[in-house]
Amino acid sequence: TSIVPFICRKQMKRIKIFTLLISLSVLFGIWSCSVEDQNAQVNSAISPLYPVTLDLISKISNQTRSVDSNSTDAGLSTEWIKSWALLILDNSTKTVEKIIVRPSSNTSLIQSETSSVNLSSGAKTIFALANITASQAGISYTEGTVLSASDIASLKSLSYNSSTGNNFQINALSDSYIPMSNIVNITVSKAQQQHFDIPLSRMPSSA
């Protein structure tokens, strides 16, 4: 008769171990779901980025200044691009998404150049400058800055004119080349290869 209680105790022990294992499995499943939900929330908060190639092109206009009266449609070398800067505004959030500046080590004069960047999808406004820095044009925004409607209106104005107020002197002989600019609207899709032209025209003087 002493064997029966022993068998019962052994079965109860097995049942307790089995119940414990089931409980641990349920808890692990709940924890895994919680981690997945948290990761999904983090990933949804980070907008995916897509590769974009921007083709900067020197565009000559008869309505804007020229270094030489004998310049051609292609422009003289003194009318080409030596430095450039791009401010990319996300239209939906009004946030400065990206600022790209040509490396100062690149000093060659060019008629065109490409720049690769990763951007979120959606409509963008690109404020492009060449041969004049953003600070010289009166632009001081940084990446992540959210702009108001008046900020954007001011930015559009500053991206078009070269005035005596910004102390920028045009003198090709002293490496101060003709300032250029443009405002280009693009829409970034979820495609893997996207190209956009960024033509840069000579800036008319507001003086």
Tab-separated table of C-alpha atoms in Angstrom:
chain	number	residue	atom	x	y	z
A	1	THR	CA	0.000	0.000	0.000
A	2	SER	CA	2.958	2.360	0.414
A	3	ILE	CA	3.656	2.297	-3.369
A	4	VAL	CA	0.414	4.102	-4.293
A	5	PRO	CA	1.170	7.363	-2.478
A	6	PHE	CA	4.647	7.324	-4.022
A	7	ILE	CA	3.211	6.982	-7.540
A	8	CYS	CA	0.686	9.756	-6.836
A	9	ARG	CA	3.412	12.074	-5.604
A	10	LYS	CA	5.492	11.333	-8.677
A	11	GLN	CA	2.559	12.024	-11.013
A	12	MET	CA	1.762	15.278	-9.186
A	13	LYS	CA	5.378	16.356	-9.567
A	14	ARG	CA	5.218	15.683	-13.300
A	15	ILE	CA	1.985	17.617	-13.577
A	16	LYS	CA	3.527	20.591	-11.760
A	17	ILE	CA	6.604	20.529	-14.036
A	18	PHE	CA	4.376	20.301	-17.125
A	19	THR	CA	2.218	23.183	-15.891
A	20	LEU	CA	5.327	25.262	-15.211
A	21	LEU	CA	6.667	24.620	-18.713
A	22	ILE	CA	3.347	25.660	-20.266
A	23	SER	CA	3.309	28.837	-18.178
A	24	LEU	CA	6.862	29.700	-19.225
A	25	SER	CA	5.975	29.097	-22.890
A	26	VAL	CA	2.969	31.425	-22.633
A	27	LEU	CA	5.039	34.121	-20.907
A	28	PHE	CA	7.778	33.841	-23.551
A	29	GLY	CA	5.178	34.163	-26.308
A	30	ILE	CA	3.693	37.286	-24.712
A	31	TRP	CA	7.177	38.827	-24.288
A	32	SER	CA	8.067	38.078	-27.926
A	33	CYS	CA	4.886	39.771	-29.159
A	34	SER	CA	5.605	42.780	-26.970
A	35	VAL	CA	9.132	43.118	-28.386
A	36	GLU	CA	7.826	42.786	-31.947
A	37	ASP	CA	5.211	45.481	-31.307
A	38	GLN	CA	7.860	47.809	-29.908
A	39	ASN	CA	10.131	47.206	-32.889
A	40	ALA	CA	7.252	47.818	-35.274
A	41	GLN	CA	6.500	51.124	-33.562
A	42	VAL	CA	10.147	52.190	-33.779
A	43	ASN	CA	10.401	51.186	-37.436
A	44	SER	CA	7.185	52.980	-38.331
A	45	ALA	CA	8.531	56.153	-36.722
A	46	ILE	CA	11.625	56.046	-38.979
A	47	SER	CA	10.808	56.876	-42.600
A	48	PRO	CA	12.535	54.571	-45.078
A	49	LEU	CA	15.095	56.273	-47.331
A	50	TYR	CA	15.542	55.880	-51.080
A	51	PRO	CA	18.658	56.547	-53.196
A	52	VAL	CA	18.470	59.675	-55.337
A	53	THR	CA	20.976	61.133	-57.801
A	54	LEU	CA	20.928	64.893	-58.342
A	55	ASP	CA	22.488	66.239	-61.552
A	56	LEU	CA	23.688	69.811	-61.055
A	57	ILE	CA	24.018	71.670	-64.366
A	58	SER	CA	25.283	75.169	-65.120
A	59	LYS	CA	22.550	76.920	-67.091
A	60	ILE	CA	23.424	80.131	-68.933
A	61	SER	CA	20.743	82.794	-69.281
A	62	ASN	CA	20.881	85.919	-71.437
A	63	GLN	CA	18.867	87.814	-68.842
A	64	THR	CA	21.477	87.531	-66.116
A	65	ARG	CA	24.962	88.857	-65.713
A	66	SER	CA	27.966	87.604	-67.630
A	67	VAL	CA	31.665	87.997	-66.962
A	68	ASP	CA	32.471	88.526	-70.633
A	69	SER	CA	30.394	90.112	-73.382
A	70	ASN	CA	31.784	87.483	-75.759
A	71	SER	CA	30.550	84.556	-73.689
A	72	THR	CA	28.954	81.638	-75.494
A	73	ASP	CA	25.821	79.655	-74.700
A	74	ALA	CA	27.992	77.127	-72.878
A	75	GLY	CA	29.623	79.945	-70.927
A	76	LEU	CA	33.279	80.667	-70.347
A	77	SER	CA	35.177	78.685	-67.743
A	78	THR	CA	34.860	81.703	-65.446
A	79	GLU	CA	31.096	81.227	-65.638
A	80	TRP	CA	31.107	77.635	-64.489
A	81	ILE	CA	30.522	76.102	-61.072
A	82	LYS	CA	33.270	75.999	-58.471
A	83	SER	CA	31.231	75.430	-55.305
A	84	TRP	CA	27.624	74.484	-54.635
A	85	ALA	CA	25.173	73.842	-51.813
A	86	LEU	CA	21.746	72.197	-51.735
A	87	LEU	CA	19.074	72.642	-49.082
A	88	ILE	CA	16.352	69.991	-49.426
A	89	LEU	CA	13.011	70.773	-47.786
A	90	ASP	CA	10.391	68.084	-47.139
A	91	ASN	CA	7.137	69.724	-48.214
A	92	SER	CA	4.816	67.684	-45.997
A	93	THR	CA	6.628	68.353	-42.717
A	94	LYS	CA	8.266	71.678	-43.735
A	95	THR	CA	11.494	70.241	-42.339
A	96	VAL	CA	14.984	70.779	-43.728
A	97	GLU	CA	15.676	67.130	-44.523
A	98	LYS	CA	19.150	67.425	-45.984
A	99	ILE	CA	21.895	69.951	-46.656
A	100	ILE	CA	24.588	68.940	-49.124
A	101	VAL	CA	27.714	70.996	-49.795
A	102	ARG	CA	30.381	70.332	-52.386
A	103	PRO	CA	33.588	69.330	-50.562
A	104	SER	CA	35.993	72.253	-50.354
A	105	SER	CA	38.729	69.959	-51.666
A	106	ASN	CA	36.938	69.910	-55.046
A	107	THR	CA	38.192	73.153	-56.568
A	108	SER	CA	37.874	72.354	-60.278
A	109	LEU	CA	35.493	74.434	-62.368
A	110	ILE	CA	32.691	72.297	-63.755
A	111	GLN	CA	29.688	72.634	-66.036
A	112	SER	CA	27.924	69.720	-64.350
A	113	GLU	CA	28.313	67.355	-61.425
A	114	THR	CA	26.255	64.645	-59.742
A	115	SER	CA	25.490	64.160	-56.076
A	116	SER	CA	23.973	61.054	-54.480
A	117	VAL	CA	21.770	61.236	-51.410
A	118	ASN	CA	19.202	59.098	-49.556
A	119	LEU	CA	15.833	60.803	-49.060
A	120	SER	CA	12.435	59.881	-47.701
A	121	SER	CA	9.602	59.568	-50.211
A	122	GLY	CA	7.330	62.485	-51.007
A	123	ALA	CA	7.415	65.987	-52.460
A	124	LYS	CA	10.581	68.036	-51.884
A	125	THR	CA	11.720	71.555	-52.656
A	126	ILE	CA	15.414	71.922	-53.440
A	127	PHE	CA	17.039	75.309	-52.923
A	128	ALA	CA	20.246	75.191	-54.939
A	129	LEU	CA	23.169	77.606	-54.802
A	130	ALA	CA	26.477	77.700	-56.663
A	131	ASN	CA	29.544	79.910	-56.243
A	132	ILE	CA	27.970	81.479	-53.189
A	133	THR	CA	27.666	79.990	-49.715
A	134	ALA	CA	24.407	79.731	-47.840
A	135	SER	CA	25.673	82.209	-45.250
A	136	GLN	CA	26.622	84.687	-47.977
A	137	ALA	CA	23.088	84.390	-49.313
A	138	GLY	CA	21.689	84.957	-45.825
A	139	ILE	CA	20.611	81.354	-45.248
A	140	SER	CA	21.452	79.859	-41.849
A	141	TYR	CA	19.134	76.862	-41.448
A	142	THR	CA	20.407	73.443	-40.378
A	143	GLU	CA	19.138	69.902	-40.956
A	144	GLY	CA	16.051	69.105	-38.886
A	145	THR	CA	14.853	72.710	-38.730
A	146	VAL	CA	11.092	73.087	-39.192
A	147	LEU	CA	10.294	76.181	-41.260
A	148	SER	CA	7.259	78.429	-41.037
A	149	ALA	CA	5.489	79.830	-44.094
A	150	SER	CA	7.352	83.121	-43.684
A	151	ASP	CA	10.665	81.256	-43.372
A	152	ILE	CA	10.013	79.474	-46.668
A	153	ALA	CA	8.994	82.725	-48.395
A	154	SER	CA	12.209	84.357	-47.175
A	155	LEU	CA	14.258	81.349	-48.285
A	156	LYS	CA	12.799	81.584	-51.795
A	157	SER	CA	13.732	85.251	-51.952
A	158	LEU	CA	17.267	84.696	-50.672
A	159	SER	CA	17.812	81.916	-53.190
A	160	TYR	CA	17.256	84.189	-56.159
A	161	ASN	CA	19.191	87.424	-55.604
A	162	SER	CA	22.747	88.473	-54.991
A	163	SER	CA	22.704	91.865	-53.307
A	164	THR	CA	25.352	94.214	-51.994
A	165	GLY	CA	23.930	93.487	-48.566
A	166	ASN	CA	25.571	90.080	-48.395
A	167	ASN	CA	29.008	91.544	-49.291
A	168	PHE	CA	29.495	89.105	-52.160
A	169	GLN	CA	31.786	90.576	-54.802
A	170	ILE	CA	31.876	89.123	-58.299
A	171	ASN	CA	35.466	88.891	-59.481
A	172	ALA	CA	36.579	85.839	-61.415
A	173	LEU	CA	40.228	86.810	-61.099
A	174	SER	CA	40.012	86.551	-57.312
A	175	ASP	CA	38.176	83.211	-57.425
A	176	SER	CA	34.797	84.790	-56.660
A	177	TYR	CA	32.773	83.311	-59.466
A	178	ILE	CA	29.299	84.193	-60.690
A	179	PRO	CA	26.697	83.142	-58.106
A	180	MET	CA	23.974	80.834	-59.414
A	181	SER	CA	20.779	79.454	-57.960
A	182	ASN	CA	17.515	77.709	-58.614
A	183	ILE	CA	14.478	76.311	-56.821
A	184	VAL	CA	13.517	72.847	-58.047
A	185	ASN	CA	10.506	70.760	-57.037
A	186	ILE	CA	10.852	66.976	-57.110
A	187	THR	CA	8.849	63.999	-55.899
A	188	VAL	CA	10.799	61.071	-54.497
A	189	SER	CA	9.136	57.700	-55.032
A	190	LYS	CA	10.004	54.303	-53.603
A	191	ALA	CA	12.004	53.368	-56.691
A	192	GLN	CA	15.624	52.365	-56.282
A	193	GLN	CA	17.093	54.518	-59.062
A	194	GLN	CA	15.883	58.098	-59.376
A	195	HIS	CA	17.576	61.008	-61.177
A	196	PHE	CA	16.642	64.678	-61.061
A	197	ASP	CA	18.180	67.610	-62.929
A	198	ILE	CA	19.131	70.672	-60.872
A	199	PRO	CA	19.849	73.452	-63.395
A	200	LEU	CA	21.662	76.448	-61.892
A	201	SER	CA	21.178	79.899	-63.449
A	202	ARG	CA	23.123	83.089	-62.798
A	203	MET	CA	21.542	85.097	-60.005
A	204	PRO	CA	20.264	88.542	-61.015
A	205	SER	CA	21.446	91.356	-58.807
A	206	SER	CA	18.858	92.997	-56.570
A	207	ALA	CA	21.115	96.030	-56.128
